[in-house]
XYZ file of C-alpha atoms in Angstrom:
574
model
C -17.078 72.927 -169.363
C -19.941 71.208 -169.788
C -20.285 66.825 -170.103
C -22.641 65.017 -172.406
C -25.395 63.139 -170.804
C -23.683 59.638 -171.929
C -21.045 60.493 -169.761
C -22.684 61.837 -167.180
C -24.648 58.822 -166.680
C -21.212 56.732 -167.269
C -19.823 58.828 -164.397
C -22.652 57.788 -161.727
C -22.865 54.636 -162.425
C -19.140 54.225 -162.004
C -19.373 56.040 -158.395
C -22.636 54.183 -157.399
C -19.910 50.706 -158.080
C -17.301 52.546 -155.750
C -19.619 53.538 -152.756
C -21.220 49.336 -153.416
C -17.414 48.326 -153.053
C -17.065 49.967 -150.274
C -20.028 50.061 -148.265
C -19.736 46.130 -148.927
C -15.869 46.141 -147.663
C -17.115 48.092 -144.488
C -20.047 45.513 -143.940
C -17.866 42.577 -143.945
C -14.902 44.117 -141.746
C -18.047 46.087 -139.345
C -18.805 44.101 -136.002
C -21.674 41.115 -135.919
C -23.668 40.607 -133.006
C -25.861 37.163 -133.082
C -28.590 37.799 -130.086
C -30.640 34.859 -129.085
C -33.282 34.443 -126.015
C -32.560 31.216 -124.362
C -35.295 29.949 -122.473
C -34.199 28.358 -119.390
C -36.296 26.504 -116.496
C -35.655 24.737 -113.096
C -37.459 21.266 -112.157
C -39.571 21.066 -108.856
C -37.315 22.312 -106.154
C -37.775 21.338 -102.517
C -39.496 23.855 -100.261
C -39.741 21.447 -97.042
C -42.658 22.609 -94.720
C -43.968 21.761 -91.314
C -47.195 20.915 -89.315
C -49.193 22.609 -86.492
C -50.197 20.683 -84.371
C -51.423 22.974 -81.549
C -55.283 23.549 -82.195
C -56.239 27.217 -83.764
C -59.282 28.505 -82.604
C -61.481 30.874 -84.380
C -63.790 33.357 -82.583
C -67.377 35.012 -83.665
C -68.215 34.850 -86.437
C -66.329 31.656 -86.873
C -66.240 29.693 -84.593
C -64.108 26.729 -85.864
C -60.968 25.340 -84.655
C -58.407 24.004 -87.337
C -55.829 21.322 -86.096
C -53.146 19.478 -87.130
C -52.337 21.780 -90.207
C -49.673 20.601 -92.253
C -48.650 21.489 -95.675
C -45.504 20.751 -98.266
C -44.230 23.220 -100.983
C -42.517 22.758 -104.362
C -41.176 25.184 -106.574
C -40.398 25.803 -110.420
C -38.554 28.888 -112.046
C -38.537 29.499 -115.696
C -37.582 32.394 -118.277
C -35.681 33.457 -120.531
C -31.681 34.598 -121.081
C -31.002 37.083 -124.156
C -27.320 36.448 -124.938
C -25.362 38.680 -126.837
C -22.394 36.767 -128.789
C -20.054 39.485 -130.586
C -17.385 39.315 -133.275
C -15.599 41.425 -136.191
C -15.952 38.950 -139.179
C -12.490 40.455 -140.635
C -10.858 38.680 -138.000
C -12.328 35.217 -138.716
C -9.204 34.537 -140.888
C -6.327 32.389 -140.871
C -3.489 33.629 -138.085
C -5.820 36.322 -137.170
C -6.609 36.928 -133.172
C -10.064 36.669 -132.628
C -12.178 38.578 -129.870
C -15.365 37.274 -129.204
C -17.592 38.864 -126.948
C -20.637 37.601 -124.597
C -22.974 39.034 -122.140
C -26.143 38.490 -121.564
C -27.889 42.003 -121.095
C -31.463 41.012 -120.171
C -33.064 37.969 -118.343
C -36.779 37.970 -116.913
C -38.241 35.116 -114.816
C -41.227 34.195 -112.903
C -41.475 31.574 -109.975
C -44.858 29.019 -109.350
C -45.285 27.537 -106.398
C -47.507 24.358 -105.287
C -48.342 23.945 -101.838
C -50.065 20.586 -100.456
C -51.996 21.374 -97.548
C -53.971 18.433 -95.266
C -55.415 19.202 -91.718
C -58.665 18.893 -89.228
C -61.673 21.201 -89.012
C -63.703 20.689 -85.582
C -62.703 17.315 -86.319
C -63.198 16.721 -90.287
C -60.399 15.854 -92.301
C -59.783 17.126 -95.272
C -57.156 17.105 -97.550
C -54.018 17.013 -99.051
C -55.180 19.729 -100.918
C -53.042 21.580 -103.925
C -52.735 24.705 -103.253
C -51.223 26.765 -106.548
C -49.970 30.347 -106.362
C -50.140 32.677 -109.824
C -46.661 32.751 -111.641
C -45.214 35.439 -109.947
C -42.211 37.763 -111.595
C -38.889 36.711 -110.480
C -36.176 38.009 -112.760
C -32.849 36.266 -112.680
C -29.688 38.788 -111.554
C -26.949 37.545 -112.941
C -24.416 40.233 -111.547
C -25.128 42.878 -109.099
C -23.214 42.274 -105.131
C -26.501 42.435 -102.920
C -29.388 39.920 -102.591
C -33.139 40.628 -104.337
C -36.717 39.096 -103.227
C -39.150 37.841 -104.764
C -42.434 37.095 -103.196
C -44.869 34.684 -103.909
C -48.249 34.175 -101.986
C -51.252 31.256 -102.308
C -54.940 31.448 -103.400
C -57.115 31.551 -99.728
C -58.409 28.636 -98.766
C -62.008 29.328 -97.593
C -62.999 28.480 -93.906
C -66.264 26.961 -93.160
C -68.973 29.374 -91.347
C -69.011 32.650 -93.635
C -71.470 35.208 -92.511
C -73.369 37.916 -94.945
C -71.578 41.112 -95.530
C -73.055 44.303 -94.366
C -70.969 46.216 -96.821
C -71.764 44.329 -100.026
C -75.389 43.247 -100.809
C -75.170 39.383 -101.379
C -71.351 38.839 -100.615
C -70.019 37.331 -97.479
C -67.317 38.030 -95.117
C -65.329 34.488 -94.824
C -61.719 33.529 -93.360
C -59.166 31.895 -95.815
C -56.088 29.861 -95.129
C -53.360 31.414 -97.268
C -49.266 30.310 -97.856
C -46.739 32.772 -98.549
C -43.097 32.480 -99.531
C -40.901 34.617 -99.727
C -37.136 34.312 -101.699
C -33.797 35.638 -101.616
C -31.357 35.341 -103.685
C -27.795 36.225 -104.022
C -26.900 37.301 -107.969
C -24.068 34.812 -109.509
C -23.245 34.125 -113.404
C -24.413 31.871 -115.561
C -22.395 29.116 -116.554
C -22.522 27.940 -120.120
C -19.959 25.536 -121.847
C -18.401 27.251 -124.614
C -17.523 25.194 -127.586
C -15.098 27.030 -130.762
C -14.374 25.232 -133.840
C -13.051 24.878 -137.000
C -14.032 23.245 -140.183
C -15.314 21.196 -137.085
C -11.789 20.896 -135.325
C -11.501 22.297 -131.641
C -9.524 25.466 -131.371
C -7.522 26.117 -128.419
C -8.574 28.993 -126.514
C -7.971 31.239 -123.030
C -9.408 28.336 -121.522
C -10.426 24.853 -122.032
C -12.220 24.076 -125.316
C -15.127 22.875 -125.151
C -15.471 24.261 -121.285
C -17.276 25.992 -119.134
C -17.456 29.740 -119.069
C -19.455 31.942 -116.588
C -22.229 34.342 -118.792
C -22.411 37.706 -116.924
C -24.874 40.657 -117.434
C -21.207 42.918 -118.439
C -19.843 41.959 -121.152
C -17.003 39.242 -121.068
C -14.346 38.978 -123.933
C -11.945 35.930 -124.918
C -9.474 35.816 -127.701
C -8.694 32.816 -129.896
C -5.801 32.839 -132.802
C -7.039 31.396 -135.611
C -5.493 28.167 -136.627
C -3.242 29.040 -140.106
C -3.277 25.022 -140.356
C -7.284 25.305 -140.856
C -8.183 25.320 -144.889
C -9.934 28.486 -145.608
C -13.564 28.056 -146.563
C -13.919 25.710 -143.177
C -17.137 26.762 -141.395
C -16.452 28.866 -138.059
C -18.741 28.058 -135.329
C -18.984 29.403 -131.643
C -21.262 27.659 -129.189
C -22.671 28.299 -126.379
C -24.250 25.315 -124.665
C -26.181 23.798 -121.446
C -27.475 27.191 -119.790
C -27.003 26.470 -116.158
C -28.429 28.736 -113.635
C -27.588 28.188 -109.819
C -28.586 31.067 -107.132
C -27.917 30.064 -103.747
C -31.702 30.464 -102.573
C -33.342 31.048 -99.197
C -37.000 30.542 -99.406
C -38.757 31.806 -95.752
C -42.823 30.090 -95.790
C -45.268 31.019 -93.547
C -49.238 30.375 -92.951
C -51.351 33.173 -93.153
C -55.608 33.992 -92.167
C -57.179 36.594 -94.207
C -60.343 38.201 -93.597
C -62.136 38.972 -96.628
C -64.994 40.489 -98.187
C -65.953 38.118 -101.398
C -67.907 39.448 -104.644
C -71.418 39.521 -104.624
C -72.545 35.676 -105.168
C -69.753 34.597 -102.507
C -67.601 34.167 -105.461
C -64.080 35.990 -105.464
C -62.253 38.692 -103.301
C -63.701 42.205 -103.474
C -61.406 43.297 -100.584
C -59.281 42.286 -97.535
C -60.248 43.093 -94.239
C -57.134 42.076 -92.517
C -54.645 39.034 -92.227
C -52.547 37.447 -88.940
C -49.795 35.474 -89.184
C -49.926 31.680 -87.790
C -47.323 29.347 -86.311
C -43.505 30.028 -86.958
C -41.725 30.028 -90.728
C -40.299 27.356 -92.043
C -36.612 28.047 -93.415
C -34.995 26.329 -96.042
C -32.573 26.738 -98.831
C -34.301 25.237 -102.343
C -31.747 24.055 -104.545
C -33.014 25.741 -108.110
C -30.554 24.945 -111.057
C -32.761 26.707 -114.638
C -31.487 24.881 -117.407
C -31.165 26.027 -120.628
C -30.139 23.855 -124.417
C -28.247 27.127 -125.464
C -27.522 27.872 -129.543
C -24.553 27.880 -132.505
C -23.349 31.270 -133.410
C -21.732 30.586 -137.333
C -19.167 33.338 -137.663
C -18.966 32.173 -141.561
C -16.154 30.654 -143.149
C -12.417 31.218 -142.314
C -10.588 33.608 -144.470
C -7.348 33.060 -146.050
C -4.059 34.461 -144.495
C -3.702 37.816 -146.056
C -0.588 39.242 -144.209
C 2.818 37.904 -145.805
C 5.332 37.219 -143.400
C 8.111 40.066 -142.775
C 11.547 39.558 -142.806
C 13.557 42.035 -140.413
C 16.724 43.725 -142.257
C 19.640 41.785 -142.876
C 23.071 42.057 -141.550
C 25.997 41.866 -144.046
C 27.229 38.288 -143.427
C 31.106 37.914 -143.025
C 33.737 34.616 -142.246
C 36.320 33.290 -143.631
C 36.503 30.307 -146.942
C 36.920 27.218 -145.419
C 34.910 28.285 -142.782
C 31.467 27.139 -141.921
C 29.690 30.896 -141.719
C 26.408 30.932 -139.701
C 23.304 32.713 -140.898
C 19.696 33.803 -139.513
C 16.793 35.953 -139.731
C 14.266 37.779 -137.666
C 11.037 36.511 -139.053
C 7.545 37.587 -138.188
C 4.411 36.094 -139.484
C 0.751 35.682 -138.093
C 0.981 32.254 -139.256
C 3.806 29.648 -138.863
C 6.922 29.982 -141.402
C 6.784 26.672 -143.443
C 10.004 26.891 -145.157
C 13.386 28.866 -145.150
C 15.191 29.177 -148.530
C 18.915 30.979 -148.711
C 20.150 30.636 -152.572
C 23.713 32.095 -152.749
C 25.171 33.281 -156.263
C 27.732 30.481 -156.815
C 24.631 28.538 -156.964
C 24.116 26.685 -153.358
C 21.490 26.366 -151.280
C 20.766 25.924 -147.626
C 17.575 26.136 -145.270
C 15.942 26.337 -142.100
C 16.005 29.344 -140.146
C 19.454 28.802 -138.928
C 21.908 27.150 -141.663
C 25.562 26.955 -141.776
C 27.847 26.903 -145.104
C 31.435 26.889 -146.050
C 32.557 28.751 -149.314
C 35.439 27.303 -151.003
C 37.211 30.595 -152.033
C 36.824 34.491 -150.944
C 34.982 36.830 -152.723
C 32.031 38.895 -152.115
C 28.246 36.469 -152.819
C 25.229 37.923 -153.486
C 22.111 35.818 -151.519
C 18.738 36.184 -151.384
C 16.290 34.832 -148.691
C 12.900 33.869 -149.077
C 10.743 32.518 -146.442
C 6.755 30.885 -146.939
C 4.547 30.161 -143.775
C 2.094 27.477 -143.936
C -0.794 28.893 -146.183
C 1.704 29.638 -148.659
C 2.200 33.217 -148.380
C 6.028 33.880 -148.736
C 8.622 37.313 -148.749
C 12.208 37.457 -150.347
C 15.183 39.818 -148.746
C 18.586 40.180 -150.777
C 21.699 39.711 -148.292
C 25.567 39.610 -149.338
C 28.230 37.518 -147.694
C 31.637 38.193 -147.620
C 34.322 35.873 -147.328
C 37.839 36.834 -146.332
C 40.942 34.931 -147.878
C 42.901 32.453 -146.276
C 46.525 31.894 -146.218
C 47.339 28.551 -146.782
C 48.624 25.957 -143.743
C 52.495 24.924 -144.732
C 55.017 22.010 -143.423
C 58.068 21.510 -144.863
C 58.698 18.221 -143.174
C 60.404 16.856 -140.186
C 64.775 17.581 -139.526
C 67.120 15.029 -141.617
C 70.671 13.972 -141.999
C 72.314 13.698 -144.670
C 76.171 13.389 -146.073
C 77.632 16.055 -148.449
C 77.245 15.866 -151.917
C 74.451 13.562 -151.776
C 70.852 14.119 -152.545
C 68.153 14.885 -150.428
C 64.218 14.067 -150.866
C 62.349 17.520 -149.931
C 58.427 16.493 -149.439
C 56.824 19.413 -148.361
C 52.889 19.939 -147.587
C 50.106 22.935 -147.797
C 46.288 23.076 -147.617
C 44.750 25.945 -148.561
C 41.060 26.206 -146.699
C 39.581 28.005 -150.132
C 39.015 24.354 -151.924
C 39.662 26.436 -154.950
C 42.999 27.803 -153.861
C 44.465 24.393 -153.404
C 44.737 23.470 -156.997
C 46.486 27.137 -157.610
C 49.467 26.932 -154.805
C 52.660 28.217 -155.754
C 55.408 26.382 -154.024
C 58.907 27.769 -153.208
C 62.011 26.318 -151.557
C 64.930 27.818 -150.611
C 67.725 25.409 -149.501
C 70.167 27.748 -146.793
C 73.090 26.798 -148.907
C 72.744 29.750 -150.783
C 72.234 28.196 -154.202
C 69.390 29.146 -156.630
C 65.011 28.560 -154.783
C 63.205 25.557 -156.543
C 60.031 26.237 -157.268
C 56.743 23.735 -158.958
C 55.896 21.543 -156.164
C 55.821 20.002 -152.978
C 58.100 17.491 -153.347
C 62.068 18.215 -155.005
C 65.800 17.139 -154.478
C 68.854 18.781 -153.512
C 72.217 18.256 -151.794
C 75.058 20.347 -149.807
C 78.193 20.763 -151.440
C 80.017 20.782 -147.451
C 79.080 19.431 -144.227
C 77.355 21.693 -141.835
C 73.845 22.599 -140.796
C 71.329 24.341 -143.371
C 68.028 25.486 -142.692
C 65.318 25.268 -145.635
C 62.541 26.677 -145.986
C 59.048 25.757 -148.140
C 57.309 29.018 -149.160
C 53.417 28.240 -150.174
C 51.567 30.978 -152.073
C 47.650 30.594 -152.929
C 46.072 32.475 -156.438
C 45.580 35.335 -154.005
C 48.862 36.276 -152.824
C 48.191 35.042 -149.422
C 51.307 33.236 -148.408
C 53.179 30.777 -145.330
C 55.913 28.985 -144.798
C 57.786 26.429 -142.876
C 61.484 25.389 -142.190
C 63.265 21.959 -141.793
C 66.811 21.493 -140.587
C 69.041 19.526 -142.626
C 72.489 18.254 -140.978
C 74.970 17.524 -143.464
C 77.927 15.613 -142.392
C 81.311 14.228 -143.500
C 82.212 11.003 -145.914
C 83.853 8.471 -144.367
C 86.877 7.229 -146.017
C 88.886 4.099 -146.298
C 93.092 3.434 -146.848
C 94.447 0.812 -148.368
C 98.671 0.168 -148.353
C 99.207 -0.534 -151.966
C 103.097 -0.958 -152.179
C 105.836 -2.971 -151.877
C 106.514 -4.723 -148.093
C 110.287 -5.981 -148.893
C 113.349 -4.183 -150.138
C 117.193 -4.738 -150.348
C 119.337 -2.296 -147.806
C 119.953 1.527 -149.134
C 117.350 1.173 -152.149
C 114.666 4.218 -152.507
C 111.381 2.601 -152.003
C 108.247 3.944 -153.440
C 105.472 3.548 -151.108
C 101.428 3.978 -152.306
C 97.990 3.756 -150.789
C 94.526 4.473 -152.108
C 92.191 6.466 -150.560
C 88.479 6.374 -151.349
C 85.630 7.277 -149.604
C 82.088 5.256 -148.435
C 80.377 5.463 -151.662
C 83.663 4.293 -153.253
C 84.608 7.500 -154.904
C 88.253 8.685 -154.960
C 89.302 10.961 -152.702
C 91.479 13.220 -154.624
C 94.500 16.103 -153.170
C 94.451 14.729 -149.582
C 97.924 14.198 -147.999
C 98.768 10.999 -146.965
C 101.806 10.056 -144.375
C 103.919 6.925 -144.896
C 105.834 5.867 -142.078
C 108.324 3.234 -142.168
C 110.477 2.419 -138.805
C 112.167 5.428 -138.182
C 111.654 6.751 -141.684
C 108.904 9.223 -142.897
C 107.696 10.437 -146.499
C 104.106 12.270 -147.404
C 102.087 11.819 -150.836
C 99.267 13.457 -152.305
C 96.527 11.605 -153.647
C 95.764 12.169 -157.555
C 92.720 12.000 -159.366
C 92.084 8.208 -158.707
C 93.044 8.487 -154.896
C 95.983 7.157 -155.016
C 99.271 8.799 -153.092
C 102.611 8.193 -153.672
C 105.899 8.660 -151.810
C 109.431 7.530 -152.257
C 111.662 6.254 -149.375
C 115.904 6.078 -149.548
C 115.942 2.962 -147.181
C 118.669 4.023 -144.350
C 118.011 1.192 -141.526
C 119.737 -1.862 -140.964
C 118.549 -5.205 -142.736
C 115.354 -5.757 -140.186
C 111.437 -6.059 -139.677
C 109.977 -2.591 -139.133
C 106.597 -1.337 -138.679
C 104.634 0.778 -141.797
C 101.548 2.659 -141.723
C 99.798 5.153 -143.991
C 97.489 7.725 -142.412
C 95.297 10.116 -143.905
C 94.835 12.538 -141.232
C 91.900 13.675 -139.303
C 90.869 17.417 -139.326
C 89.695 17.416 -143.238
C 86.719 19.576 -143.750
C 84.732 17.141 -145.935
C 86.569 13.657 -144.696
C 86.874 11.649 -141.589
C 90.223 10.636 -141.393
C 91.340 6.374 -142.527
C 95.000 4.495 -142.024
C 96.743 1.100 -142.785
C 99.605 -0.432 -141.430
C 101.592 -3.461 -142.048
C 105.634 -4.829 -141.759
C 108.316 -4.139 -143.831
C 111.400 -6.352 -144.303
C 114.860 -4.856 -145.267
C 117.065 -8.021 -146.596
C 120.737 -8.434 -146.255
């Protein structure tokens, strides 16, 4: 197969674009090191010194003798820190944990020392005198467990009464004064104060911000999570500020002769011939502290949040209608969640991480949940919720009395805790009298045909054949009745007499086919009351012309009625 050159050339160009894109994506997400050398120096540190004051006496060929020597010493260190400040620029992004790395792999030094020196040579003043050594290589240690030295020795001070040299044509051999000092030092850290920010705000870190951090020759890592509250495009800036350098020092001086051999001219050292030690050394600890202004590292600008949050699977949610049902969610996110949505499909809403909400009937609800952090990033998850069916909660009302025949006022109650079963119950009464259920409502009338004790019941049914019920007791009792004598009170000897009463009960109905007893002295007769109550009886007077006593008595023991009588006096005439 062979490919014209068109698209050949179509066909590299395209690749050289990939291989850009993604050398470029590897640059930007590769680590970046900012190196700076920080030059750092101390001020004039104390040396001390001391004074001889015991004459030294110098032999052939000089014979001098040097007293009251005395001399002062001040030191300065200087040089430079390289600091290493590393990051990976991928992580310079909202919600992202940042490492940043320091060390500071390389340091060099060097130490100058002034010395002012003042005595007596047979006799003659001279002096104070400066007295400067060469700037001798002292490299700070920042790490490292045992001490180091550095030594640092004077220019001679030349001695009157040289002599010509033997060895060198036109030189002399002459004594010199000299000052030596030597250091030691114990390695310790840096300390810089590390400042972090954000489109200029300060950014908590593993320690206070802006603080002090020690700077070590190893390298030293903190971690920082980026603020997602930050805008992206704010600058990123690490700092590393006021270089402070302080060795605990010992600094050991002493005063030293040298014999020399100068340079032809009597200019100059060619050589040393020897060198004694004078006097004791003077001890003393030098405070140094090398200061340093320190430098910005800009780690660019912050990078949007590219990480959506996640949204751990759901649980099927479950209750009961009428029932507030509780829901959550495990939510991770590298930034803060701003919002929590739950839409459910009879159209409701909640939110917050945590909400409750009642449905008002059962079914099965589809939901779905979406949650946004703070930049704006945001996930959905689909959930469902079922919710059980409740029966609904019945009372038939409290226990009543009542008499036969008479009605009574049924108000029954139900609540259903679906709000959309209520408007649906079916209600149902039965009465325990064995007549026909009512059915339609709440609220209905009935009565008892005979006294005695009934117990009714109120059936409730919701739309979904969930059902309860509830009993009252209804005590139904006898009428009361009243008799009334209705015939005649006088009669002639040996006439038949016919003797009525009425009978009606307490709502003034007649009480119909009741037996009623007539008694008249010694006489007796019984009547049934007809439709209107009334009862009738006839008498064939057999007592003696007289006042006698007469009553009528409907008699206790009736099933529906309490029992009633009426009496009066009867006169039989001659």
């Amino acid at each position: 197969m062979s490919f014209s050159k068109k698209f050949r050339a179509l066909l590299v160009l395209c690749l050289t674009g990939l291989a850009a894109i993604v050398l470029a994506n590897s640059a930007v997400a590769a680590p970046q090191t900012n190196s700076q050398v920080v030059p750092v120096a101390s001020g004039a540190a104390n040396l001390g010194g001391f004074q001889l004051e015991a004459p030294i006496f110098f032999l052939d060929p000089f014979p001098i003798v040097i007293t009251d020597l005395a001399f002062t010493a001040k030191a300065t260190w200087s040089g430079n820190v390289t600091t290493d400040v590393g990051w990976n620029s991928d992580n310079v992004r909202q919600g992202s944990t940042l490492d940043v790395d320091r060390s500071a792999p390389v340091t060099d030094g060097k130490i100058h020392v002034e010395w002012q020196v003042s005595g007596e040579i047979d006799g003659i003043s001279f002096g104070p005198t400066s007295v400067d050594s060469d700037d001798t290589d002292c490299t700070p240690a920042l790490s490292g467990g045992s001490s180091f030295s550095c030594e640092v020795s004077s220019a001679g001070f030349p001695l009157p009464g040289a002599v010509p040299s033997p060895v060198i044509p036109l030189s002399l051999i002459q004594a010199e004064v000299g000052l030596g000092v030597k250091f030691d030092v114990t390695p310790e850290g840096a300390v810089v104060n590390r400042g972090f920010t954000v489109g200029g705000a300060n950014v908590a870190g593993p320690t206070a911000n802006p603080g002090p951090l020690d700077l070590l020759k190893a390298q030293s890592t903190e971690s920082f999570s980026m603020p997602c509250t930050s805008k992206a495009g704010d600058a990123v800036n690490y700092d590393l500020n006021d270089y402070h350098w302080t060795p605990d020092t010992t600094s050991t001086q002493h005063v030293q002769v040298k014999i020399v051999n100068t340079l032809p001219g009597g200019i100059g050292e060619a050589f040393e011939y020897g060198h004694f030690n004078i006097g004791s050394a003077a001890v003393t600890n030098p405070a140094f502290d090398l200061k340093g202004s320190g430098f910005s590292t800009p780690m660019g600008s912050l990078l949007a949040n590219n990480v959506n949050p996640t949204i751990a699977p759901l649980a099927s949610f479950a209750g009961s209608e009428g029932t507030p049902i509780a829901f959550s969610a495990a939510v991770s996110s590298p930034c803060a969640i701003g919002s929590y949505v739950w839409e459910f499909s009879n159209g409701t809403k909640s939110f917050g991480p945590s909400p409750q909400r009642t449905f008002g009937d059962n079914g099965v609800y589809d939901g779905q949940l979406t949650v946004t952090d703070v930049t704006g990033l945001s996930t959905t998850q689909n959930f469902t919720v079922t919710v059980s069916n409740v029966k609904p909660s019945v009372n038939a009302g409290p226990d009543t009395t009542s008499d036969w025949g008479r009605l009574v006022q049924f108000n029954g109650q139900a609540t259903d805790p679906g709000s959309h079963d209520q408007a649906t119950l079916q209600y149902t009464w039965t009465f325990g009298d064995g007549t026909p259920s009512a059915s339609g409502g709440p609220s209905v009338l009935h009565s008892y045909a005979t006294p005695g004790d009934y117990l009714a019941t109120l059936k409730v049914c919701d739309k979904d054949a969930a059902c309860d019920s509830s009993t009252r007791t209804i005590h139904v009792t006898k009428r009361d009745t009243t008799l009334g004598y209705t015939g005649p009170l006088f009669s002639s000897p040996s006439k038949t007499v016919a003797v009525t009463a009425d009978v009606v009960d307490e709502y003034g109905q007649p009480v119909a086919g009741k037996k009623v007893t007539f008694v008249l002295g010694s006489q007796t007769a019984t009547g049934t009351t007809d439709s209107t109550g009334k009862a009738t009886a006839s008498i064939k007077l057999t007592q003696k012309p007289g006042s006698y006593p007469l009553s009528a008595t409907f008699a206790a023991g009736d099933p529906k009625y309490n029992d009633a009588a009426d009496s009066g006096t009867f006169v039989i005439g001659k």
